[in-house]
Tab-separated table of C-alpha atoms in Angstrom:
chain	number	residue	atom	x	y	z
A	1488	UNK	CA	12.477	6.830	-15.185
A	1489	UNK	CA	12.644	7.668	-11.112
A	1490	UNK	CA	10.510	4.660	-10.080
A	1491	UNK	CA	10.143	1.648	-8.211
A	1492	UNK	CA	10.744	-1.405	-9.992
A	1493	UNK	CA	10.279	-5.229	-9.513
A	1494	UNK	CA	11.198	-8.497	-10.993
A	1495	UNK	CA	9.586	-10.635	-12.775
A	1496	UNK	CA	5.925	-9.268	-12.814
A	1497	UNK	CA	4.768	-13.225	-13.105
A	1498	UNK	CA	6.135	-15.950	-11.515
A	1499	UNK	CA	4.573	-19.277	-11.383
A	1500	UNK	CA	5.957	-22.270	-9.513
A	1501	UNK	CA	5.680	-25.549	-7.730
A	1502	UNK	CA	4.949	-25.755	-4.062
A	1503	UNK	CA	8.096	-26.170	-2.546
A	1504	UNK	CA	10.228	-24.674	-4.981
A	1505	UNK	CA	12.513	-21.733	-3.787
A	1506	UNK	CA	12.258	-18.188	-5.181
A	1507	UNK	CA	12.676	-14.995	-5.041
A	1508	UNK	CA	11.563	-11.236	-5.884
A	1509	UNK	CA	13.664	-8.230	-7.192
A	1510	UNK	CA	13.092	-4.822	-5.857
A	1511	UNK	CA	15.387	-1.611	-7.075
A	1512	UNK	CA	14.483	1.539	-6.591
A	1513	UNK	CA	16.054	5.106	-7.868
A	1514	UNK	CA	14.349	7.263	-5.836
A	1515	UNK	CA	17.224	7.710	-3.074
A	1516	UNK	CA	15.255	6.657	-0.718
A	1517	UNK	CA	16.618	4.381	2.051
A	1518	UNK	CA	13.630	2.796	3.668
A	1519	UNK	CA	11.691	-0.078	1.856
A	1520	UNK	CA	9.357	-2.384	2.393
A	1521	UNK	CA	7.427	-5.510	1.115
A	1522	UNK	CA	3.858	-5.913	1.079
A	1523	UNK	CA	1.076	-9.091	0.409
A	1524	UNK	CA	-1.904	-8.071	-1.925
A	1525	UNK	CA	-4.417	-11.697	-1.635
A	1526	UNK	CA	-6.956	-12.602	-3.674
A	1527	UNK	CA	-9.601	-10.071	-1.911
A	1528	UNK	CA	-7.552	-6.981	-2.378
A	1529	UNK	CA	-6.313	-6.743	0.972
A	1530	UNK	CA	-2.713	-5.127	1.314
A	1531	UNK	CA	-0.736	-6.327	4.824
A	1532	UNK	CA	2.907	-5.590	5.250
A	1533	UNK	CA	5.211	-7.824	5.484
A	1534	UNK	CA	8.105	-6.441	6.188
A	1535	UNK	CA	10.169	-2.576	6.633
A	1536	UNK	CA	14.020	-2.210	6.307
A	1537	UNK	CA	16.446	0.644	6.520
A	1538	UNK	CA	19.821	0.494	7.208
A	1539	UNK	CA	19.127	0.606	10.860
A	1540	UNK	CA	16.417	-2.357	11.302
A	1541	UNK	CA	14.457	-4.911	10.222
A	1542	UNK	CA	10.831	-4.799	11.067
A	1543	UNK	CA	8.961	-8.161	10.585
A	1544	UNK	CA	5.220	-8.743	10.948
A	1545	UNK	CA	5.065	-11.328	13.419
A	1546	UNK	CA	2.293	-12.905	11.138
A	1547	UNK	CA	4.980	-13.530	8.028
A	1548	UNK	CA	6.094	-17.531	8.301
A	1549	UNK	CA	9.992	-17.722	8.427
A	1550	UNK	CA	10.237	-19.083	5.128
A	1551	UNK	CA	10.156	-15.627	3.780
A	1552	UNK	CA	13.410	-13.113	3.983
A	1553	UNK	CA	14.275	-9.726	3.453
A	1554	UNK	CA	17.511	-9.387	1.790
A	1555	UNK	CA	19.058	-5.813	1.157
A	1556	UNK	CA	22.515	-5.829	-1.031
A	1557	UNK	CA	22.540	-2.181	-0.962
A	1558	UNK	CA	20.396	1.024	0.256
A	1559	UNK	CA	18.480	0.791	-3.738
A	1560	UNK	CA	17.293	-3.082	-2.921
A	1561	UNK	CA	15.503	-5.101	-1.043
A	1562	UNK	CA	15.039	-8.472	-2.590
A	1563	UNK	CA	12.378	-10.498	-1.349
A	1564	UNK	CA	13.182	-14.853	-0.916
A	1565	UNK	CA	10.616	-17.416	-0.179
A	1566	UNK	CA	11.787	-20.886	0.708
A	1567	UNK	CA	9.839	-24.080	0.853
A	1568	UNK	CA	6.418	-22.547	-1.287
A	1569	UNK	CA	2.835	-22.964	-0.095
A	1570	UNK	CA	-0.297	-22.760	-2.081
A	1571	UNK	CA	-1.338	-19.681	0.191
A	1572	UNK	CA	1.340	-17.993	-0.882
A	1573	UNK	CA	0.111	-17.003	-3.718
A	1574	UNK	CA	-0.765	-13.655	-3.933
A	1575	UNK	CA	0.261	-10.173	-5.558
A	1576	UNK	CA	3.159	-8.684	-3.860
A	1577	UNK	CA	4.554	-5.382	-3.508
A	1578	UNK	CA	7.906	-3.326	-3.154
A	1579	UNK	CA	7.744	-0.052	-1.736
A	1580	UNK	CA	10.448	2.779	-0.844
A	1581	UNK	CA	9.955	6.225	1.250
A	1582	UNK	CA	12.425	8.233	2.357
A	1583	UNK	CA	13.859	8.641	5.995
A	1584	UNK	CA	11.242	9.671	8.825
A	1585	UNK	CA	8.985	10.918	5.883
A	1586	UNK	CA	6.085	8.449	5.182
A	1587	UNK	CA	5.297	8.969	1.814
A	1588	UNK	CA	5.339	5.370	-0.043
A	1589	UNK	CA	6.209	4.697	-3.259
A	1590	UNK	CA	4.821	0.980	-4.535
A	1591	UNK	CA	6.486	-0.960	-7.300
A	1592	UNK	CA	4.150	-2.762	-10.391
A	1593	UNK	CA	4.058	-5.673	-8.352
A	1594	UNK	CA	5.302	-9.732	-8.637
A	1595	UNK	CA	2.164	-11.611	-9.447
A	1596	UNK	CA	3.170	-15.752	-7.596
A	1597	UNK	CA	1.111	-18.173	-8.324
A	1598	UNK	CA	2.150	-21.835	-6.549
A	1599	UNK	CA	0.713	-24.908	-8.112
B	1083	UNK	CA	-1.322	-2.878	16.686
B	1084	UNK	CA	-3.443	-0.799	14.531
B	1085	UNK	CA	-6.575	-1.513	12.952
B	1086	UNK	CA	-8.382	0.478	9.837
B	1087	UNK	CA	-11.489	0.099	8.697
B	1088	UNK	CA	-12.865	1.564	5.171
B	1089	UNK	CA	-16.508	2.035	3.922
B	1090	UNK	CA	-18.033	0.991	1.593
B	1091	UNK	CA	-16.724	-1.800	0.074
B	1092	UNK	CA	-18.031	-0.587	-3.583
B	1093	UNK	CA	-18.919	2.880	-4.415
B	1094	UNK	CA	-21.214	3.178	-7.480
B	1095	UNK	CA	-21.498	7.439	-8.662
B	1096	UNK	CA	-22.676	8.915	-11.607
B	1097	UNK	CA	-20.348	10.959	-13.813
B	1098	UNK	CA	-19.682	14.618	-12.093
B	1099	UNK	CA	-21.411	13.325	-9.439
B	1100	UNK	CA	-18.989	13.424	-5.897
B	1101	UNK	CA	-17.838	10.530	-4.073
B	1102	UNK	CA	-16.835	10.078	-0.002
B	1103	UNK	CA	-15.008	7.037	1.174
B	1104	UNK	CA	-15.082	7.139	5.126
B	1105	UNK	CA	-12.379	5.162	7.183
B	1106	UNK	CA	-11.960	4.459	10.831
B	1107	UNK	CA	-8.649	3.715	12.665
B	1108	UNK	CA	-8.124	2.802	16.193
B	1109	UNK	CA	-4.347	3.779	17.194
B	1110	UNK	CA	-4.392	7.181	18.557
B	1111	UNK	CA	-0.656	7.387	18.092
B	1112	UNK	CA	-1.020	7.011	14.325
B	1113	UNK	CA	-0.387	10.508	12.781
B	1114	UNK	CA	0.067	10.184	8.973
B	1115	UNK	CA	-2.975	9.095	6.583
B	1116	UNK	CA	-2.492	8.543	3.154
B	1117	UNK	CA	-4.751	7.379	0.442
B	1118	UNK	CA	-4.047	5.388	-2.507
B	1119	UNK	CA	-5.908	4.538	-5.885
B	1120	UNK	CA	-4.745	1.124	-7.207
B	1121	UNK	CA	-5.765	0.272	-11.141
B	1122	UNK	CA	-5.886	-3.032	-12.413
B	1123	UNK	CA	-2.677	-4.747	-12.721
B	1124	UNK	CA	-0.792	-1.986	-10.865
B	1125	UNK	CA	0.613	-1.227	-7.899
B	1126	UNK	CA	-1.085	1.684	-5.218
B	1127	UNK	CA	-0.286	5.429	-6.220
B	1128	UNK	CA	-0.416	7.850	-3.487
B	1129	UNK	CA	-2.448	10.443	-4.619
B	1130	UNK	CA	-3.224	12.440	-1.544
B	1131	UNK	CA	-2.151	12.327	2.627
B	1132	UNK	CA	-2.555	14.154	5.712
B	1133	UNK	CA	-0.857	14.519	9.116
B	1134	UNK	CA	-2.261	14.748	12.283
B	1135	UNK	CA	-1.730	18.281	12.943
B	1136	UNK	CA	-4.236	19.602	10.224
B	1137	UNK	CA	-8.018	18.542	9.760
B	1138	UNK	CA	-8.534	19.170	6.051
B	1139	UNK	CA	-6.201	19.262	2.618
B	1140	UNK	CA	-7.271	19.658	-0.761
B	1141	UNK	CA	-5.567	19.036	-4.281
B	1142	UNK	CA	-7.582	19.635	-7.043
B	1143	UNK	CA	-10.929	17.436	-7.264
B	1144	UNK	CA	-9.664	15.237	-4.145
B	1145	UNK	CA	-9.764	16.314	-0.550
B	1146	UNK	CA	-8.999	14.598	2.487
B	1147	UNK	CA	-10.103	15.500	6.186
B	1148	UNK	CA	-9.521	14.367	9.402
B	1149	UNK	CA	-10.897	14.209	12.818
B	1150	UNK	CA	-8.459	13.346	15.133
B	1151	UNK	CA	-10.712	12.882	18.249
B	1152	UNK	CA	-13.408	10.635	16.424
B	1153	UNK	CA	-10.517	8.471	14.677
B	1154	UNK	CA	-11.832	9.105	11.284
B	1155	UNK	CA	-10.817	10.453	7.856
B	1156	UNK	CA	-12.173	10.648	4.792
B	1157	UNK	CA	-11.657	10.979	0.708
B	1158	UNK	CA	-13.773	13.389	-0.943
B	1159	UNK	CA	-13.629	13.277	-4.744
B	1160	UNK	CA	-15.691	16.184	-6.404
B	1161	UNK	CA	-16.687	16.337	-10.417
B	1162	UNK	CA	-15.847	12.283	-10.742
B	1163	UNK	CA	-14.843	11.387	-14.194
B	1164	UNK	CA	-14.308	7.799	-15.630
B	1165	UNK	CA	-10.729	7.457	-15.153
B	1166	UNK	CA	-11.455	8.155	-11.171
B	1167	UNK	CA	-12.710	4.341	-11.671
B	1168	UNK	CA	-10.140	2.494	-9.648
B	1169	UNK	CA	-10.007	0.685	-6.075
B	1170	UNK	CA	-8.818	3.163	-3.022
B	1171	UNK	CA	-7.156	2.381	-0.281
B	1172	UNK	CA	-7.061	4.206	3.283
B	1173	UNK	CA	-3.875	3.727	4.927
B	1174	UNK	CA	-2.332	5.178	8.545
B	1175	UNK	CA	1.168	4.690	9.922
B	1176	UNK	CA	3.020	6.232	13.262
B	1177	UNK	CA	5.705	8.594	11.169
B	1178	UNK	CA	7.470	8.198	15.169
B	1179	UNK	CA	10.796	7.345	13.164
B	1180	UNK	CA	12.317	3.809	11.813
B	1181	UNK	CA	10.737	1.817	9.170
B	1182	UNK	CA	7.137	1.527	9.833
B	1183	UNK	CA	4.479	-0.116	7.260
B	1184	UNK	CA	1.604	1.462	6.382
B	1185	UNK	CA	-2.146	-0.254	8.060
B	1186	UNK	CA	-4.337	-0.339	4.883
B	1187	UNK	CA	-7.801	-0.519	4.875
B	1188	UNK	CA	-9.576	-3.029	2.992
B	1189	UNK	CA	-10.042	-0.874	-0.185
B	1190	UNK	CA	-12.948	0.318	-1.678
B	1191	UNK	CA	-13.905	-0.469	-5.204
B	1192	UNK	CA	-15.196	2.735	-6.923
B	1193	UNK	CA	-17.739	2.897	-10.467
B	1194	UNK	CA	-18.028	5.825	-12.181
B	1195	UNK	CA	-21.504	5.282	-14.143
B	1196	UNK	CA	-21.158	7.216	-17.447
């Protein structure tokens, strides 16, 4: 299946723990992006990567990182977790200066 | 930066009956407006956009138009059927190049009353 696809869909942890999220995607595209989903619905990006920058919402704390082995990922790491990080959060991909989105299933955190 | 807002917050139609979600943006340099339904436990799927250089596009039961000088755009969903029952997002991005996010609206919970 063409598709955008993230790992794991759950993840629960301890505050402070380390983790990360998995994002692939098949589509070709080479633009893709991570986005926060919180308890009221609301989706904010978080961050936007190609293979020419790095765009980072100045709101994101620095304990979260983009990390792109290849044009097909962009993994998403969280150091030192926080309660309020919990949240739903997406992977998306588009494809060069086109803007069409495509979101991923989505990583459930949960931070105890 | 940009700022959207949607209305309502929770759209309650009858079955065949249409349904408008209006939303308001602020950034006159935004040009590209999608709109996204999001079912429980999954991610957004686009299911319709426009650009700034046309005012109205229509696929099927779902249209979208645009008014450029007000700053507003709107979902129009004719004939509603129970599997339109979903949350929808408004979004709007500057397609100027390089990897910009999308500004979503807050969403707006849609109930199609059998």
């Amino acid at each position: 299946d063409t598709a955008v696809s993230q790992t794991p869909k759950y993840l629960v942890t301890q505050m402070g723990n380390d983790k990360s999220i998995k994002c692939e995607q098949n589509l070709g595209h080479d633009t893709m992006y991570w986005y926060k989903q919180d308890s009221k619905k609301f989706l904010k990006i978080m961050f936007s990567y190609n293979n020419k920058e790095l765009i980072i919402n100045e709101t994101v704390p620095n304990r979260f990182s983009p990390k792109s082995p290849d044009k097909a990922h962009l993994n998403l790491h969280i150091n030192s977790l926080e309660l309020g990080d919990s949240a739903v959060y997406f992977c998306a991909s588009s494809h060069g200066s086109r803007n069409e989105q495509f979101f991923g299933p989505g990583t459930r955190l949960t931070v105890l | 930066g940009e700022n959207v807002e949607q209305h309502p917050s929770t759209l309650s139609v009858q079955e065949g009956d249409s349904a408008v979600i209006k939303c308001t943006y602020s950034d006159s340099a935004s040009n590209y407006f999608p709109w996204y339904k999001q079912e429980l436990g999954k991610g957004p799927q686009l299911i319709i956009d426009i650009r700034s250089n046309v005012g109205e596009k229509k696929d099927q039961r779902i249209a979208v138009t645009l008014n450029k000088t007000a700053k507003h755009f709107s979902l129009h969903i004719t004939e509603t059927q129970p599997e339109d029952s979903a949350v929808y997002f408004c979004a709007a991005s500057n397609s100027g190049g390089g990897a910009d996010g999308l500004t979503f609206g807050k969403g707006t919970h849609l109930i199609i009353q059998p």
